[in-house]
mmCIF file of C-alpha atoms and ligand atoms in Angstrom:
data_model
loop_
_atom_site.group_PDB
_atom_site.id
_atom_site.type_symbol
_atom_site.label_atom_id
_atom_site.label_comp_id
_atom_site.label_asym_id
_atom_site.label_seq_id
_atom_site.Cartn_x
_atom_site.Cartn_y
_atom_site.Cartn_z
ATOM 1 C CA MET A 1 11.250 -1.656 28.340
ATOM 2 C CA THR A 2 8.581 1.830 28.125
ATOM 3 C CA GLU A 3 9.753 4.794 28.696
ATOM 4 C CA PRO A 4 7.471 6.493 31.448
ATOM 5 C CA ARG A 5 7.523 9.756 30.297
ATOM 6 C CA TYR A 6 5.071 10.551 32.821
ATOM 7 C CA LEU A 7 8.047 10.383 35.462
ATOM 8 C CA THR A 8 9.769 13.811 33.389
ATOM 9 C CA ASP A 9 7.185 15.935 31.808
ATOM 10 C CA SER A 10 3.562 16.871 33.651
ATOM 11 C CA THR A 11 2.496 19.092 30.874
ATOM 12 C CA ALA A 12 2.175 16.622 27.993
ATOM 13 C CA ARG A 13 -0.908 15.683 27.105
ATOM 14 C CA GLN A 14 -0.432 13.880 23.539
ATOM 15 C CA PHE A 15 2.917 11.875 22.632
ATOM 16 C CA GLU A 16 3.361 8.764 19.856
ATOM 17 C CA ALA A 17 5.171 5.990 20.744
ATOM 18 C CA THR A 18 5.296 2.412 19.401
ATOM 19 C CA VAL A 19 2.801 -0.787 20.164
ATOM 20 C CA GLU A 20 5.964 -3.407 21.290
ATOM 21 C CA ARG A 21 3.614 -6.254 22.689
ATOM 22 C CA ALA A 22 -0.523 -6.841 22.174
ATOM 23 C CA LEU A 23 -1.898 -9.536 24.268
ATOM 24 C CA ASP A 24 -5.304 -10.385 25.070
ATOM 25 C CA ASP A 25 -6.904 -7.024 26.045
ATOM 26 C CA ARG A 26 -3.449 -5.058 26.623
ATOM 27 C CA VAL A 27 -0.635 -3.460 24.618
ATOM 28 C CA VAL A 28 3.099 -2.109 25.514
ATOM 29 C CA LEU A 29 4.488 0.218 23.623
ATOM 30 C CA ASP A 30 8.133 1.158 23.335
ATOM 31 C CA ALA A 31 7.339 4.707 25.668
ATOM 32 C CA THR A 32 4.217 5.542 27.197
ATOM 33 C CA LEU A 33 3.081 9.257 29.418
ATOM 34 C CA PHE A 34 -0.318 7.470 30.939
ATOM 35 C CA TYR A 35 0.284 6.959 34.631
ATOM 36 C CA PRO A 36 0.497 3.118 35.423
ATOM 37 C CA GLU A 37 -1.823 2.969 39.383
ATOM 38 C CA GLY A 38 0.221 2.574 42.174
ATOM 39 C CA GLY A 39 1.113 4.811 45.148
ATOM 40 C CA GLY A 40 -1.925 5.883 46.362
ATOM 41 C CA GLN A 41 -2.697 7.215 42.635
ATOM 42 C CA PRO A 42 -5.035 5.586 40.365
ATOM 43 C CA ALA A 43 -4.346 5.217 36.723
ATOM 44 C CA ASP A 44 -4.522 7.093 34.300
ATOM 45 C CA GLN A 45 -7.045 7.310 31.054
ATOM 46 C CA GLY A 46 -7.203 8.312 27.366
ATOM 47 C CA THR A 47 -7.610 7.305 23.828
ATOM 48 C CA LEU A 48 -4.568 6.097 22.074
ATOM 49 C CA THR A 49 -6.080 5.836 18.381
ATOM 50 C CA THR A 50 -3.731 4.844 14.478
ATOM 51 C CA ASP A 51 -4.683 5.152 11.225
ATOM 52 C CA ASP A 52 -7.409 3.292 11.171
ATOM 53 C CA GLY A 53 -8.746 2.559 14.540
ATOM 54 C CA ARG A 54 -9.648 3.576 18.974
ATOM 55 C CA TRP A 55 -9.748 2.528 21.684
ATOM 56 C CA ARG A 56 -10.194 3.696 25.029
ATOM 57 C CA VAL A 57 -7.360 3.281 27.992
ATOM 58 C CA VAL A 58 -9.514 2.244 30.523
ATOM 59 C CA ASP A 59 -6.666 0.380 33.324
ATOM 60 C CA VAL A 60 -2.902 1.233 33.447
ATOM 61 C CA GLN A 61 -1.203 -1.176 34.892
ATOM 62 C CA LYS A 62 2.895 -1.865 36.357
ATOM 63 C CA ASN A 63 3.905 -4.823 36.661
ATOM 64 C CA ASP A 64 7.221 -5.721 34.005
ATOM 65 C CA THR A 65 6.369 -2.875 32.534
ATOM 66 C CA VAL A 66 3.911 -0.384 31.903
ATOM 67 C CA TYR A 67 0.312 -2.326 30.341
ATOM 68 C CA HIS A 68 -2.530 -0.139 28.945
ATOM 69 C CA GLU A 69 -5.637 -2.191 28.674
ATOM 70 C CA LEU A 70 -7.881 -1.588 26.226
ATOM 71 C CA ASP A 71 -11.270 -1.099 24.754
ATOM 72 C CA PRO A 72 -11.378 -0.407 21.418
ATOM 73 C CA VAL A 73 -14.100 2.133 20.217
ATOM 74 C CA GLY A 74 -16.402 2.143 16.929
ATOM 75 C CA GLU A 75 -15.609 -0.048 14.131
ATOM 76 C CA THR A 76 -13.058 -0.364 15.622
ATOM 77 C CA GLU A 77 -11.298 -3.967 16.187
ATOM 78 C CA GLY A 78 -8.742 -5.899 18.156
ATOM 79 C CA LEU A 79 -5.681 -4.441 19.438
ATOM 80 C CA PRO A 80 -3.282 -2.120 17.539
ATOM 81 C CA ALA A 81 -0.679 -3.922 15.888
ATOM 82 C CA VAL A 82 2.654 -4.672 16.972
ATOM 83 C CA GLY A 83 5.265 -2.331 15.423
ATOM 84 C CA THR A 84 2.579 0.491 14.554
ATOM 85 C CA THR A 85 2.676 3.795 15.789
ATOM 86 C CA VAL A 86 -0.377 5.210 18.178
ATOM 87 C CA THR A 87 -1.201 8.203 19.158
ATOM 88 C CA GLY A 88 -2.033 8.558 23.460
ATOM 89 C CA ASP A 89 -4.357 11.240 24.441
ATOM 90 C CA LEU A 90 -4.415 11.706 28.297
ATOM 91 C CA ASP A 91 -8.054 12.372 29.898
ATOM 92 C CA TRP A 92 -6.570 15.750 31.108
ATOM 93 C CA GLU A 93 -9.137 16.767 33.331
ATOM 94 C CA ARG A 94 -8.867 13.430 35.660
ATOM 95 C CA ARG A 95 -5.056 13.114 35.330
ATOM 96 C CA HIS A 96 -4.609 17.172 36.437
ATOM 97 C CA ALA A 97 -7.087 16.763 38.763
ATOM 98 C CA HIS A 98 -4.610 13.451 40.636
ATOM 99 C CA MET A 99 -1.426 15.640 40.203
ATOM 100 C CA ARG A 100 -3.162 18.894 42.413
ATOM 101 C CA TYR A 101 -4.356 16.298 44.309
ATOM 102 C CA HIS A 102 -1.257 13.729 44.903
ATOM 103 C CA THR A 103 0.834 17.772 45.728
ATOM 104 C CA ALA A 104 -1.725 18.756 47.788
ATOM 105 C CA GLN A 105 -1.274 14.685 49.560
ATOM 106 C CA HIS A 106 2.655 16.305 50.388
ATOM 107 C CA LEU A 107 1.707 18.150 51.941
ATOM 108 C CA LEU A 108 0.009 17.502 54.057
ATOM 109 C CA SER A 109 1.645 14.129 54.909
ATOM 110 C CA ALA A 110 4.667 16.998 55.082
ATOM 111 C CA LEU A 111 2.609 19.620 58.169
ATOM 112 C CA LEU A 112 1.547 17.011 60.333
ATOM 113 C CA LEU A 113 5.056 14.944 60.238
ATOM 114 C CA THR A 114 6.713 18.568 61.572
ATOM 115 C CA GLU A 115 3.929 19.491 63.205
ATOM 116 C CA PHE A 116 1.809 17.173 64.651
ATOM 117 C CA ASP A 117 5.187 14.712 64.378
ATOM 118 C CA ALA A 118 3.118 12.235 62.385
ATOM 119 C CA PRO A 119 3.515 10.318 59.889
ATOM 120 C CA THR A 120 1.823 9.003 56.949
ATOM 121 C CA VAL A 121 1.256 5.679 57.029
ATOM 122 C CA GLY A 122 -1.107 5.551 53.678
ATOM 123 C CA ASN A 123 -2.886 7.749 51.096
ATOM 124 C CA GLN A 124 -5.451 7.494 48.942
ATOM 125 C CA LEU A 125 -6.550 9.960 46.004
ATOM 126 C CA THR A 126 -9.252 10.523 43.117
ATOM 127 C CA THR A 127 -9.823 12.830 41.204
ATOM 128 C CA GLU A 128 -12.846 13.992 44.028
ATOM 129 C CA TYR A 129 -11.201 14.102 46.959
ATOM 130 C CA ALA A 130 -8.142 12.831 49.336
ATOM 131 C CA ARG A 131 -7.609 11.087 52.621
ATOM 132 C CA LEU A 132 -4.288 10.365 53.965
ATOM 133 C CA ASP A 133 -3.934 8.539 57.010
ATOM 134 C CA ALA A 134 -1.887 8.884 60.018
ATOM 135 C CA GLY A 135 -0.214 7.820 62.962
ATOM 136 C CA TYR A 136 -1.822 9.963 65.674
ATOM 137 C CA ASP A 137 -4.379 9.243 68.551
ATOM 138 C CA ARG A 138 -6.546 11.833 68.215
ATOM 139 C CA PHE A 139 -7.026 15.312 65.696
ATOM 140 C CA THR A 140 -9.728 17.247 67.125
ATOM 141 C CA ASP A 141 -11.511 20.062 65.555
ATOM 142 C CA GLU A 142 -9.401 22.836 65.939
ATOM 143 C CA ASP A 143 -6.108 20.431 64.989
ATOM 144 C CA LEU A 144 -8.574 20.141 62.052
ATOM 145 C CA ALA A 145 -8.779 23.613 61.359
ATOM 146 C CA ARG A 146 -5.153 24.369 61.920
ATOM 147 C CA ILE A 147 -4.488 22.033 59.023
ATOM 148 C CA GLU A 148 -6.684 23.258 56.637
ATOM 149 C CA SER A 149 -5.593 26.874 57.548
ATOM 150 C CA ARG A 150 -1.946 25.781 57.236
ATOM 151 C CA MET A 151 -2.336 24.080 53.772
ATOM 152 C CA ASN A 152 -4.077 26.863 52.564
ATOM 153 C CA ASP A 153 -1.035 29.080 53.989
ATOM 154 C CA LEU A 154 1.460 26.717 51.616
ATOM 155 C CA VAL A 155 -0.576 27.068 48.299
ATOM 156 C CA ALA A 156 -0.371 31.046 49.127
ATOM 157 C CA GLU A 157 3.202 31.312 48.888
ATOM 158 C CA GLU A 158 3.266 29.581 45.733
ATOM 159 C CA ARG A 159 6.085 27.625 46.358
ATOM 160 C CA PRO A 160 8.070 25.367 43.143
ATOM 161 C CA VAL A 161 7.537 22.026 42.891
ATOM 162 C CA GLU A 162 10.446 19.992 41.933
ATOM 163 C CA TRP A 163 11.606 16.055 41.185
ATOM 164 C CA TYR A 164 14.604 14.603 40.271
ATOM 165 C CA THR A 165 16.922 11.201 40.051
ATOM 166 C CA MET A 166 18.723 10.935 43.304
ATOM 167 C CA ASP A 167 21.346 7.624 43.702
ATOM 168 C CA ARG A 168 19.916 5.876 46.786
ATOM 169 C CA ALA A 169 22.958 5.567 48.533
ATOM 170 C CA GLU A 170 23.564 9.442 48.284
ATOM 171 C CA ALA A 171 20.019 9.995 49.533
ATOM 172 C CA GLU A 172 20.318 7.977 52.399
ATOM 173 C CA ALA A 173 23.310 9.977 53.663
ATOM 174 C CA SER A 174 22.018 13.653 52.462
ATOM 175 C CA LEU A 175 18.241 13.183 52.914
ATOM 176 C CA ASP A 176 15.386 12.585 56.106
ATOM 177 C CA PRO A 177 15.188 8.699 56.677
ATOM 178 C CA GLU A 178 11.494 9.842 58.946
ATOM 179 C CA ARG A 179 10.124 11.657 55.554
ATOM 180 C CA THR A 180 11.744 9.791 52.868
ATOM 181 C CA ARG A 181 11.304 6.486 54.222
ATOM 182 C CA ILE A 182 13.987 5.039 52.335
ATOM 183 C CA ASP A 183 13.868 1.927 54.222
ATOM 184 C CA LEU A 184 10.571 1.505 52.844
ATOM 185 C CA LEU A 185 11.519 0.883 49.508
ATOM 186 C CA PRO A 186 12.685 -2.698 47.862
ATOM 187 C CA ALA A 187 16.485 -3.409 48.102
ATOM 188 C CA SER A 188 16.672 -3.668 43.751
ATOM 189 C CA ILE A 189 15.562 0.094 42.888
ATOM 190 C CA ASP A 190 19.027 1.978 43.828
ATOM 191 C CA GLU A 191 18.170 4.816 42.092
ATOM 192 C CA LEU A 192 15.411 7.571 43.807
ATOM 193 C CA ARG A 193 13.033 10.507 41.977
ATOM 194 C CA ILE A 194 12.915 13.412 44.552
ATOM 195 C CA VAL A 195 9.842 15.262 44.844
ATOM 196 C CA GLU A 196 11.270 18.896 46.483
ATOM 197 C CA VAL A 197 8.455 21.194 47.481
ATOM 198 C CA GLY A 198 10.518 24.490 47.588
ATOM 199 C CA GLY A 199 10.091 27.850 49.383
ATOM 200 C CA PRO A 200 7.910 30.977 49.049
ATOM 201 C CA THR A 201 8.325 32.346 46.166
ATOM 202 C CA GLY A 202 10.730 35.316 46.797
ATOM 203 C CA GLY A 203 11.529 33.037 49.774
ATOM 204 C CA SER A 204 15.644 33.143 51.068
ATOM 205 C CA GLY A 205 16.447 29.852 48.966
ATOM 206 C CA ASP A 206 17.705 26.505 50.058
ATOM 207 C CA ASP A 207 16.926 27.239 53.924
ATOM 208 C CA ASP A 208 12.911 27.349 53.205
ATOM 209 C CA VAL A 209 12.592 24.256 51.631
ATOM 210 C CA TYR A 210 9.319 22.511 53.015
ATOM 211 C CA ASP A 211 9.966 18.450 52.159
ATOM 212 C CA ARG A 212 11.872 16.431 50.641
ATOM 213 C CA THR A 213 9.950 12.579 49.344
ATOM 214 C CA ALA A 214 11.097 9.799 47.370
ATOM 215 C CA CYS A 215 8.171 9.786 44.968
ATOM 216 C CA ALA A 216 7.055 8.453 41.941
ATOM 217 C CA GLY A 217 3.878 10.296 41.335
ATOM 218 C CA THR A 218 2.789 12.993 39.231
ATOM 219 C CA HIS A 219 2.184 16.712 40.641
ATOM 220 C CA VAL A 220 1.960 19.873 39.764
ATOM 221 C CA ALA A 221 4.496 22.397 39.816
ATOM 222 C CA ASN A 222 3.518 25.177 42.129
ATOM 223 C CA THR A 223 1.604 24.850 45.256
ATOM 224 C CA ALA A 224 -0.794 27.149 43.586
ATOM 225 C CA GLU A 225 -2.140 25.331 41.240
ATOM 226 C CA VAL A 226 -3.350 23.345 43.955
ATOM 227 C CA GLY A 227 -5.508 25.952 44.565
ATOM 228 C CA ASP A 228 -8.395 25.785 47.929
ATOM 229 C CA VAL A 229 -8.288 22.743 50.657
ATOM 230 C CA THR A 230 -11.173 21.916 52.736
ATOM 231 C CA VAL A 231 -10.674 19.474 55.967
ATOM 232 C CA THR A 232 -13.046 17.438 55.646
ATOM 233 C CA GLY A 233 -12.981 15.337 58.608
ATOM 234 C CA ARG A 234 -10.939 12.099 60.654
ATOM 235 C CA ALA A 235 -11.817 8.966 61.488
ATOM 236 C CA THR A 236 -10.010 6.832 63.608
ATOM 237 C CA GLN A 237 -8.763 3.900 61.930
ATOM 238 C CA GLY A 238 -7.981 1.996 64.939
ATOM 239 C CA SER A 239 -5.534 2.530 67.855
ATOM 240 C CA GLY A 240 -3.119 5.570 66.983
ATOM 241 C CA LYS A 241 -3.729 6.347 63.444
ATOM 242 C CA GLU A 242 -6.480 9.165 62.354
ATOM 243 C CA ARG A 243 -7.452 9.073 58.941
ATOM 244 C CA VAL A 244 -7.578 12.740 57.601
ATOM 245 C CA THR A 245 -10.099 13.729 54.585
ATOM 246 C CA PHE A 246 -9.697 16.614 52.553
ATOM 247 C CA GLU A 247 -10.920 18.446 48.963
ATOM 248 C CA LEU A 248 -10.048 21.144 46.718
ATOM 249 C CA GLU A 249 -12.137 23.119 45.523
HETATM 250 ZN ZN1 ZN B 301 4.013 12.279 45.048
#
């Protein structure tokens, strides 16, 4: 199994790993920082380099384990051999944009639930914009202005964002089921990764925690890193479902 270092370290951009399997145009490594597409967050891209070759990582998918799809650069042919040590470098601009958008999406999900009683039912982010689908009848222009203003408040409050694992039974007993949606996770998952948006910097502590959600994506460590949020629009997605789109500066 590949050690998923993208789950623990959101600041590292480079890593070394050993090729465990090579098949067609894909390799499996013993560890990786490359995030595999999932949860509305696109796959990371970047490069793998060895002493005598270089490959672009064009896609990363997780099935039984994490597969890196490679495209040889220049004179390089084939794939790095099994047992070879490779250096992986993330396309950091892309990843960091995904982390900012993903964190902003947590803020939006939490505030729509708290202030509009609108649960998130879907989301997709890119490096340029993000959209979120929520169970709600119709957001007015005033609603959208309020949502934008509240998201920017949460950014300005410089709230810490932390992630940790929690036993599923403990999570089910102690977390708000409407937020964490543990019921949607496969029964085989017995340990959850919780992402927590904390209280404002200078606040009074645990009572100020804004959101706790089960999530396996990548996030920035403080809401300040999200930057200015602009809500760019809404559209109906059928009865009782609204899509909100937003962009970050
Ligand atoms: Zn997340």
